[in-house]
């Protein structure tokens, strides 16, 4: 298939940046979106020009590095997948595809389509640690967890921190991401010891970094490649409120 | 980039939603009284005027009135603050291709529907409440210095087609605002539950349709049969 690509090119964080149009011919519909970009980059390199920078690592939907805003949707025109899992069969021959970086104040563009998402790491760090028993190896069944809670915790923990929630949100809110990180601990007995401090610190850090306020449009949930549910946001709100009201901290 | 907020993002939203729920309850009471503008009973005019009298003179209602104004001001103030912060977070660079994510129109336009409802509210307060305060003129009940809200309302609905049209359109906008507001308030307060959330959502939809429709029915009645 032959495609026309409109790609955001920006030399560095300070540069103004602009869209550049590229034509790629003979793209296999079986190739992945990132493979299509690799093909494009090879042709750009052949012309001794600077290839398009984009983030990627695992290319199997688990690391959360790939982060492209394709034709008006984070991770492109398919549901519950990352950009690296998007295949060209989702497009038609002759299509024009517009590729932009995540847009949000806390995610400054580093170069072209690569944005700095260390803000998300910083929120995780602010969550601190979980206290655990030291000493002999504990019996695997010593801490009982019901299946329902463990499933919910696992669902929350499947967040790969790609930032699509922030990119999709009209408010650039990171609530879905933070909620997933709060929930994965709040749902388990091991997470109870520091739960008050954890939720307060993570929310404070999120605000400090300049992420927006959630207005419940649920665009985040619709675009999340891991289908993290907004029920996690409600859970975080509960955790936050009860920690503010009940605890002395 | 860093932001310093006086209150945390969640606290701001909780205040907004609590005020919103308070306003939602108030609206129901207001509708209950307004419906007596319609000839529902023989003595509907007397019931309407007695309720208006009760609302403006019964001492506990005075306190509620202050609370109500406070509720409006806080809800609007935080609505604007939250929106300004959100625009700042989104940044100066917007996407070239507008979002294709299927978020509801109501949820994406809360600030705009809110501003329109606020404009209606300002007009409404000027036209009615200011008469009570003596800052605007209007018909008085015979032998008293209480405004005749019944006559004011019926006159407007019967003779002023522009007013009635603005009134009806405002409530359509309010429908949009409420259809997102109701369930959103519960979500913000942390009330999202597999059993109860479907009920909250259904109640919100019913409320958002029935209440504005109730208000709209009054000018429509008087425009047609007035
Ligand atoms: S490259 Fe790892 S998730 Fe896409």
JSON list of C-alpha atoms in Angstrom, two decimals, chain A residues 8 16-17 19 69 71-74 98 100-106 148 166-172 175 203 206-220 222-223 230-231 233-238 240-241 244, chain B residues 1-5 7-14 81-83 85-104 107-111 180 183-194 201:
[
{"chain": "A", "resi": 8, "resn": "UNK", "atom": "CA", "xyz": [5.74, 16.24, 13.39]},
{"chain": "A", "resi": 16, "resn": "UNK", "atom": "CA", "xyz": [9.31, 25.45, 17.02]},
{"chain": "A", "resi": 17, "resn": "UNK", "atom": "CA", "xyz": [8.67, 22.30, 15.04]},
{"chain": "A", "resi": 19, "resn": "UNK", "atom": "CA", "xyz": [4.75, 18.96, 10.04]},
{"chain": "A", "resi": 69, "resn": "UNK", "atom": "CA", "xyz": [-0.79, 10.17, 18.48]},
{"chain": "A", "resi": 71, "resn": "UNK", "atom": "CA", "xyz": [-4.94, 10.41, 13.30]},
{"chain": "A", "resi": 72, "resn": "UNK", "atom": "CA", "xyz": [-6.45, 11.92, 16.43]},
{"chain": "A", "resi": 73, "resn": "UNK", "atom": "CA", "xyz": [-6.03, 8.97, 18.79]},
{"chain": "A", "resi": 74, "resn": "UNK", "atom": "CA", "xyz": [-3.24, 7.90, 21.12]},
{"chain": "A", "resi": 98, "resn": "UNK", "atom": "CA", "xyz": [-0.94, 12.27, 10.69]},
{"chain": "A", "resi": 100, "resn": "UNK", "atom": "CA", "xyz": [2.01, 13.71, 16.40]},
{"chain": "A", "resi": 101, "resn": "UNK", "atom": "CA", "xyz": [3.80, 13.43, 19.73]},
{"chain": "A", "resi": 102, "resn": "UNK", "atom": "CA", "xyz": [1.84, 13.29, 23.04]},
{"chain": "A", "resi": 103, "resn": "UNK", "atom": "CA", "xyz": [0.78, 16.84, 23.80]},
{"chain": "A", "resi": 104, "resn": "UNK", "atom": "CA", "xyz": [0.71, 17.91, 27.45]},
{"chain": "A", "resi": 105, "resn": "UNK", "atom": "CA", "xyz": [2.63, 20.51, 29.43]},
{"chain": "A", "resi": 106, "resn": "UNK", "atom": "CA", "xyz": [4.25, 17.91, 31.72]},
{"chain": "A", "resi": 148, "resn": "UNK", "atom": "CA", "xyz": [-11.65, -10.85, 43.34]},
{"chain": "A", "resi": 166, "resn": "UNK", "atom": "CA", "xyz": [-2.63, 11.97, 29.61]},
{"chain": "A", "resi": 167, "resn": "UNK", "atom": "CA", "xyz": [-2.38, 12.34, 25.83]},
{"chain": "A", "resi": 168, "resn": "UNK", "atom": "CA", "xyz": [-6.07, 11.55, 25.36]},
{"chain": "A", "resi": 169, "resn": "UNK", "atom": "CA", "xyz": [-7.36, 13.69, 28.21]},
{"chain": "A", "resi": 170, "resn": "UNK", "atom": "CA", "xyz": [-8.54, 17.15, 27.24]},
{"chain": "A", "resi": 171, "resn": "UNK", "atom": "CA", "xyz": [-7.21, 18.26, 30.63]},
{"chain": "A", "resi": 172, "resn": "UNK", "atom": "CA", "xyz": [-3.88, 16.43, 30.39]},
{"chain": "A", "resi": 175, "resn": "UNK", "atom": "CA", "xyz": [-5.48, 10.51, 37.15]},
{"chain": "A", "resi": 203, "resn": "UNK", "atom": "CA", "xyz": [-1.50, 13.02, 44.30]},
{"chain": "A", "resi": 206, "resn": "UNK", "atom": "CA", "xyz": [0.95, 14.69, 40.28]},
{"chain": "A", "resi": 207, "resn": "UNK", "atom": "CA", "xyz": [-0.37, 18.21, 40.99]},
{"chain": "A", "resi": 208, "resn": "UNK", "atom": "CA", "xyz": [3.09, 19.63, 41.42]},
{"chain": "A", "resi": 209, "resn": "UNK", "atom": "CA", "xyz": [4.19, 18.34, 38.02]},
{"chain": "A", "resi": 210, "resn": "UNK", "atom": "CA", "xyz": [1.38, 20.27, 36.37]},
{"chain": "A", "resi": 211, "resn": "UNK", "atom": "CA", "xyz": [-1.00, 17.51, 35.30]},
{"chain": "A", "resi": 212, "resn": "UNK", "atom": "CA", "xyz": [-4.60, 18.64, 34.94]},
{"chain": "A", "resi": 213, "resn": "UNK", "atom": "CA", "xyz": [-7.70, 17.94, 36.98]},
{"chain": "A", "resi": 214, "resn": "UNK", "atom": "CA", "xyz": [-9.91, 15.00, 36.05]},
{"chain": "A", "resi": 215, "resn": "UNK", "atom": "CA", "xyz": [-13.33, 16.01, 34.77]},
{"chain": "A", "resi": 216, "resn": "UNK", "atom": "CA", "xyz": [-14.54, 12.47, 34.17]},
{"chain": "A", "resi": 217, "resn": "UNK", "atom": "CA", "xyz": [-14.74, 12.51, 30.40]},
{"chain": "A", "resi": 218, "resn": "UNK", "atom": "CA", "xyz": [-13.31, 8.95, 30.53]},
{"chain": "A", "resi": 219, "resn": "UNK", "atom": "CA", "xyz": [-11.30, 9.52, 27.34]},
{"chain": "A", "resi": 220, "resn": "UNK", "atom": "CA", "xyz": [-8.38, 7.95, 29.25]},
{"chain": "A", "resi": 222, "resn": "UNK", "atom": "CA", "xyz": [-11.23, 4.59, 26.09]},
{"chain": "A", "resi": 223, "resn": "UNK", "atom": "CA", "xyz": [-7.64, 5.00, 24.90]},
{"chain": "A", "resi": 230, "resn": "UNK", "atom": "CA", "xyz": [-11.91, 4.53, 35.65]},
{"chain": "A", "resi": 231, "resn": "UNK", "atom": "CA", "xyz": [-13.26, 2.69, 38.70]},
{"chain": "A", "resi": 233, "resn": "UNK", "atom": "CA", "xyz": [-9.96, 6.74, 39.77]},
{"chain": "A", "resi": 234, "resn": "UNK", "atom": "CA", "xyz": [-12.98, 6.50, 42.06]},
{"chain": "A", "resi": 235, "resn": "UNK", "atom": "CA", "xyz": [-10.99, 4.17, 44.29]},
{"chain": "A", "resi": 236, "resn": "UNK", "atom": "CA", "xyz": [-8.12, 6.64, 44.46]},
{"chain": "A", "resi": 237, "resn": "UNK", "atom": "CA", "xyz": [-10.57, 9.44, 45.28]},
{"chain": "A", "resi": 238, "resn": "UNK", "atom": "CA", "xyz": [-11.94, 7.30, 48.12]},
{"chain": "A", "resi": 240, "resn": "UNK", "atom": "CA", "xyz": [-7.46, 10.13, 49.17]},
{"chain": "A", "resi": 241, "resn": "UNK", "atom": "CA", "xyz": [-10.57, 11.42, 50.92]},
{"chain": "A", "resi": 244, "resn": "UNK", "atom": "CA", "xyz": [-7.40, 13.25, 54.45]},
{"chain": "B", "resi": 1, "resn": "UNK", "atom": "CA", "xyz": [6.68, 22.69, 34.58]},
{"chain": "B", "resi": 2, "resn": "UNK", "atom": "CA", "xyz": [5.19, 22.90, 38.00]},
{"chain": "B", "resi": 3, "resn": "UNK", "atom": "CA", "xyz": [1.89, 24.04, 39.35]},
{"chain": "B", "resi": 4, "resn": "UNK", "atom": "CA", "xyz": [1.09, 25.14, 42.81]},
{"chain": "B", "resi": 5, "resn": "UNK", "atom": "CA", "xyz": [-2.51, 24.61, 43.77]},
{"chain": "B", "resi": 7, "resn": "UNK", "atom": "CA", "xyz": [-5.96, 22.74, 47.31]},
{"chain": "B", "resi": 8, "resn": "UNK", "atom": "CA", "xyz": [-5.16, 19.39, 45.77]},
{"chain": "B", "resi": 9, "resn": "UNK", "atom": "CA", "xyz": [-6.80, 18.55, 42.46]},
{"chain": "B", "resi": 10, "resn": "UNK", "atom": "CA", "xyz": [-9.02, 15.95, 44.11]},
{"chain": "B", "resi": 11, "resn": "UNK", "atom": "CA", "xyz": [-10.11, 18.28, 46.92]},
{"chain": "B", "resi": 12, "resn": "UNK", "atom": "CA", "xyz": [-11.08, 20.95, 44.40]},
{"chain": "B", "resi": 13, "resn": "UNK", "atom": "CA", "xyz": [-13.16, 18.46, 42.47]},
{"chain": "B", "resi": 14, "resn": "UNK", "atom": "CA", "xyz": [-14.81, 17.13, 45.63]},
{"chain": "B", "resi": 81, "resn": "UNK", "atom": "CA", "xyz": [-10.30, 27.67, 38.37]},
{"chain": "B", "resi": 82, "resn": "UNK", "atom": "CA", "xyz": [-10.21, 23.98, 37.42]},
{"chain": "B", "resi": 83, "resn": "UNK", "atom": "CA", "xyz": [-10.73, 24.84, 33.76]},
{"chain": "B", "resi": 85, "resn": "UNK", "atom": "CA", "xyz": [-5.56, 24.95, 35.36]},
{"chain": "B", "resi": 86, "resn": "UNK", "atom": "CA", "xyz": [-6.59, 22.33, 32.83]},
{"chain": "B", "resi": 87, "resn": "UNK", "atom": "CA", "xyz": [-5.93, 24.57, 29.87]},
{"chain": "B", "resi": 88, "resn": "UNK", "atom": "CA", "xyz": [-2.53, 25.33, 31.30]},
{"chain": "B", "resi": 89, "resn": "UNK", "atom": "CA", "xyz": [-1.82, 21.61, 31.72]},
{"chain": "B", "resi": 90, "resn": "UNK", "atom": "CA", "xyz": [-2.87, 20.86, 28.16]},
{"chain": "B", "resi": 91, "resn": "UNK", "atom": "CA", "xyz": [-0.30, 23.38, 26.98]},
{"chain": "B", "resi": 92, "resn": "UNK", "atom": "CA", "xyz": [-0.10, 25.90, 24.21]},
{"chain": "B", "resi": 93, "resn": "UNK", "atom": "CA", "xyz": [0.44, 23.35, 21.48]},
{"chain": "B", "resi": 94, "resn": "UNK", "atom": "CA", "xyz": [-2.72, 21.55, 20.50]},
{"chain": "B", "resi": 95, "resn": "UNK", "atom": "CA", "xyz": [-3.12, 18.49, 18.31]},
{"chain": "B", "resi": 96, "resn": "UNK", "atom": "CA", "xyz": [-3.39, 19.13, 14.59]},
{"chain": "B", "resi": 97, "resn": "UNK", "atom": "CA", "xyz": [-5.97, 16.37, 14.28]},
{"chain": "B", "resi": 98, "resn": "UNK", "atom": "CA", "xyz": [-8.86, 16.89, 16.67]},
{"chain": "B", "resi": 99, "resn": "UNK", "atom": "CA", "xyz": [-9.50, 14.06, 19.13]},
{"chain": "B", "resi": 100, "resn": "UNK", "atom": "CA", "xyz": [-11.30, 11.06, 17.70]},
{"chain": "B", "resi": 101, "resn": "UNK", "atom": "CA", "xyz": [-11.84, 9.57, 21.16]},
{"chain": "B", "resi": 102, "resn": "UNK", "atom": "CA", "xyz": [-15.53, 9.04, 21.73]},
{"chain": "B", "resi": 103, "resn": "UNK", "atom": "CA", "xyz": [-15.98, 11.02, 24.95]},
{"chain": "B", "resi": 104, "resn": "UNK", "atom": "CA", "xyz": [-19.50, 12.43, 25.31]},
{"chain": "B", "resi": 107, "resn": "UNK", "atom": "CA", "xyz": [-18.44, 15.85, 29.28]},
{"chain": "B", "resi": 108, "resn": "UNK", "atom": "CA", "xyz": [-16.24, 17.81, 26.87]},
{"chain": "B", "resi": 109, "resn": "UNK", "atom": "CA", "xyz": [-18.27, 21.01, 27.04]},
{"chain": "B", "resi": 110, "resn": "UNK", "atom": "CA", "xyz": [-18.98, 21.42, 30.76]},
{"chain": "B", "resi": 111, "resn": "UNK", "atom": "CA", "xyz": [-17.29, 24.81, 30.96]},
{"chain": "B", "resi": 180, "resn": "UNK", "atom": "CA", "xyz": [-22.70, 14.68, 32.69]},
{"chain": "B", "resi": 183, "resn": "UNK", "atom": "CA", "xyz": [-22.78, 10.66, 37.55]},
{"chain": "B", "resi": 184, "resn": "UNK", "atom": "CA", "xyz": [-19.57, 12.70, 37.42]},
{"chain": "B", "resi": 185, "resn": "UNK", "atom": "CA", "xyz": [-20.22, 14.07, 40.93]},
{"chain": "B", "resi": 186, "resn": "UNK", "atom": "CA", "xyz": [-20.58, 10.54, 42.27]},
{"chain": "B", "resi": 187, "resn": "UNK", "atom": "CA", "xyz": [-17.43, 9.35, 40.50]},
{"chain": "B", "resi": 188, "resn": "UNK", "atom": "CA", "xyz": [-15.46, 12.25, 41.98]},
{"chain": "B", "resi": 189, "resn": "UNK", "atom": "CA", "xyz": [-16.72, 11.42, 45.45]},
{"chain": "B", "resi": 190, "resn": "UNK", "atom": "CA", "xyz": [-15.37, 7.93, 44.92]},
{"chain": "B", "resi": 191, "resn": "UNK", "atom": "CA", "xyz": [-18.78, 6.34, 44.47]},
{"chain": "B", "resi": 192, "resn": "UNK", "atom": "CA", "xyz": [-18.18, 3.92, 41.65]},
{"chain": "B", "resi": 193, "resn": "UNK", "atom": "CA", "xyz": [-19.54, 0.52, 42.43]},
{"chain": "B", "resi": 194, "resn": "UNK", "atom": "CA", "xyz": [-20.45, -2.43, 40.21]},
{"chain": "B", "resi": 201, "resn": "UNK", "atom": "CA", "xyz": [-26.18, 6.68, 35.91]}
]
